[in-house]
């Protein structure tokens, strides 16, 4: 289906999120939308898929004006969208989620009684068609982000959509899932469906898209056919060329973190680490498929998950079995991937968050004036597109991430991060790492996960590879090739792991 | 500018809702076979004499206190249906104190002790609900309802058992206290200035704590997202317990006032359902703490005025409850509608 | 957005809960709107010679019992004295009308023009007194109670307060006699509410009636009469607080008590009696205060003692109209020439179908003897349950001794306190 957007305008209060945006997506193509954080990409695609209303502008579907007021109407018109933050029901099974959203009587497969058998068959057929492996009876909450995404694609397809919109689908999924996703997208385009792909990642756009539209501050600032030189796109996005920083050596001789005979058990994984020592100022990247145990290690070091046995020593202080509060006092910071579930509080403003961070240890009255100044400083320092009284859920994904970073306590001895630049545009990602490196130079130790291997290789001093709960011995980044890293993620550890057993 | 626009929208929403509610209520009165005009006139007459207005004030005081207490639990994201039980426990504790002290220490001290006991009784009962919620993982609605039941049972037991009037156990409650330990009233009416002062003080303190202190901010954060608050370093569970205890304490004062200023004894239905009424107020005002005052006043007036319905129109006074209920329902619907949009 | 919507569903659910809790099922009178507008005249249209009486009823005015008797008494007054107008509020009790006190209702009634206020429950005695104090020019009638009894224990010198109480002890004696005449097993049960002066008085009176008729008409040894009272703890069943009257009634019928009389507000004695009779047991019951009480199970009903407040109210209201109210403690007497005369007798007895012709005659004879003074059951020698003397041999009881009985009479099985 050919989609024409004409003069779309959307205002939130005094933020002009979309300003007279016109884009044409041809049938059978993959159309990229690029842009910095807060450029208005999510807003635009939410308008197309009926999640928010527009102030002005028309949507034309196959030369006919389309009335899209609700997500259901969008689906009837053949348009489905995968959100940046997945909208599904984590306590229901895969099959239930697959069947949700069907309208009775639309086709023979749906009626008042849930056609479980038929749906199971359909889901299995679709999944094998796209090489997705999904267990229909698994509870959704146990799935990785990538699997949830696959399910959502199949669900939308089963509803008969012929246009699919992906809002930053590659953040938080593994490399193999990404490959499967891209293959599926290509296949869909080849079968005549149109796809819209919102992203920050130029290389993704380069391999996948037929055409891109670049947005900046709510406006369309350019269009390009792919292939097209990367630096031209970067220039369109940011108005200038960018250079990524080099990671200097930041590790010192002091020991920051020691793990002794750690065993971490959950119902899905067991992690064993006999001995691990990390220097102060070091950056350790945790590589591996999503759900291989990286998060457990981060949570444990943050004081949010007690180890089953073993000792954890931070800056010489035995922190085993200490309260989370004491971890905070010891200068441990945690930056979660799921921003609106673990990092930020819906309904509260940026200023509220700043005050909350100050509140630890204090009890009495908030000095709102002082917090306002502090907040404003942070907003300008971290270049957050938002105001002190903006509620966090109204910020764009990237700006939420900046807010999280701005909230990290100072001083910080140990920083644990999940996907620190998830959702950030290239410019911001570079900027964030500059900040982080600067912190390392003052002694902060960093452990981080990322689904982006380049990011891990670029910024880590040493790398731990996780595979199904097995942890490799730390590897010096200089001795590593991406090829070897790929093999290790697949489970081939040459010199054994950190576990006591092997 | 953003805020101004939002405010205008907010006010027009409130206003529109009010008009809709009014129309709806008119319809209901029609269906109940009465004349809306007569009903409104009767309600107005029900609060227009000095006596009646004083009654509005004397109901307002406990209502305000309960609504303030509920602000804390609402902020923490909790539906504290246990407020009724907390009022009752406050009343029982006050009665307990007065039974001991009214004859052996000066009246003003006995009253003071009565209120302090009331605070403690309510706070403990609130804390109890909190402990069930936090450590027992019992949903606070069910914990609250269960504890209400227990408190109600305890009252009945006391009124019919150990604290019964000499010779005559009766639904009318325990023996009246000496007049010296009644809270003084304005003239020959039932309004007690002390009760009002306590209530207004409660409101002011609530507003300050919620808006101006770290505690209030933390409560809001915990209410919106427990996990994120915890990760941000807020002692989330102790804040929840705190909210329960404070709510219970304020409910306890309300219970004290029911004993000291209104009934002058413990009666089986000492809470008079004011806790539930306060829950309605809490839902209606949402985050606008200062709206509690006018809304509570309105509800109190409606509550007192409704006595005129059986008196002059032979209508059930529960019609007032229907009016209050529909008001809340419409406001919630309007808010939900606004949110979906 | 998603989260918030869920939150509102939560709110709405909670709201539902609260609304049902708030409007707890008070027994409502669906006809009240149409039926009574003629009698409750709006204050504004009152001609000056109207004398408005305010009536504060503890229960629903159609409760088929206590409160209805008072409401009907006022209808009687209006018929006899047409310039009297009635303003009333019923269900004045903390569960039906939370946050409303009897004294407040009285204030409002007075504000609407009531020149005399009647309170109809012992539960409202503090309110009656408070009202009398607050409005010294308004006569207040408290049905039951003893605050205005100079010789009583609880006298309060309040010039505008009148207490009225029919002498139900006679009604109870008749009930007791009917039971003694009809029992085959010699076992009589009394399903009683809570223990206070009034109920001790009435249970004792019933026993005295039974005893007399057992010994004198049935010519049997008092040792062979088993008279047992079970107090449930309140006027009706409150689960978890009172005994369950259904169970108590069943226990009576199942353990050989073939006549059960009731003193509570609800009809368990009749209902369970009917079931027992249907199961082939030879049982009978006696109801209380409700004229039509026998209709619950006519074939096994021996009778009902009833209150008749009308003439008492009429008399007092007339006095009030002519400004002659004085603090008075009025004991309403039965009219012995015809205890069921609606204009003269304060206490009556409805004869039930299960009373045999012969027994009915005997009972009428008993009533006649009570009336002409040839029988005085409050005469010694009578002992209390603990063996101490209530009345010495030949001694006649004073009204105070009758009103304030500290214990049940010896011979009754059951608690005194
Ligand atoms: N519901 C809302 N209320 C107020 N402002 C909003 C709302 N949603 C988005 N905005 C604002 O609109 C602008 C565009 O946001 P949008 O989410 O479209 O950005 P984006 O291009 O998707 O950014 P990112 O790459 O960070 O996800 C931002 O400044 C954001 O703060
Ligand atoms: Mg976005």
Tab-separated table of C-alpha atoms and ligand atoms in Angstrom, chain A residues 42 84 167-168, ligand 2:
chain	number	residue	atom	x	y	z
A	42	UNK	CA	7.772	8.421	17.155
A	84	UNK	CA	9.430	1.500	20.929
A	167	UNK	CA	9.844	2.168	15.883
A	168	UNK	CA	13.486	1.495	16.760
D	2	LIG	MG1	10.998	7.756	19.675
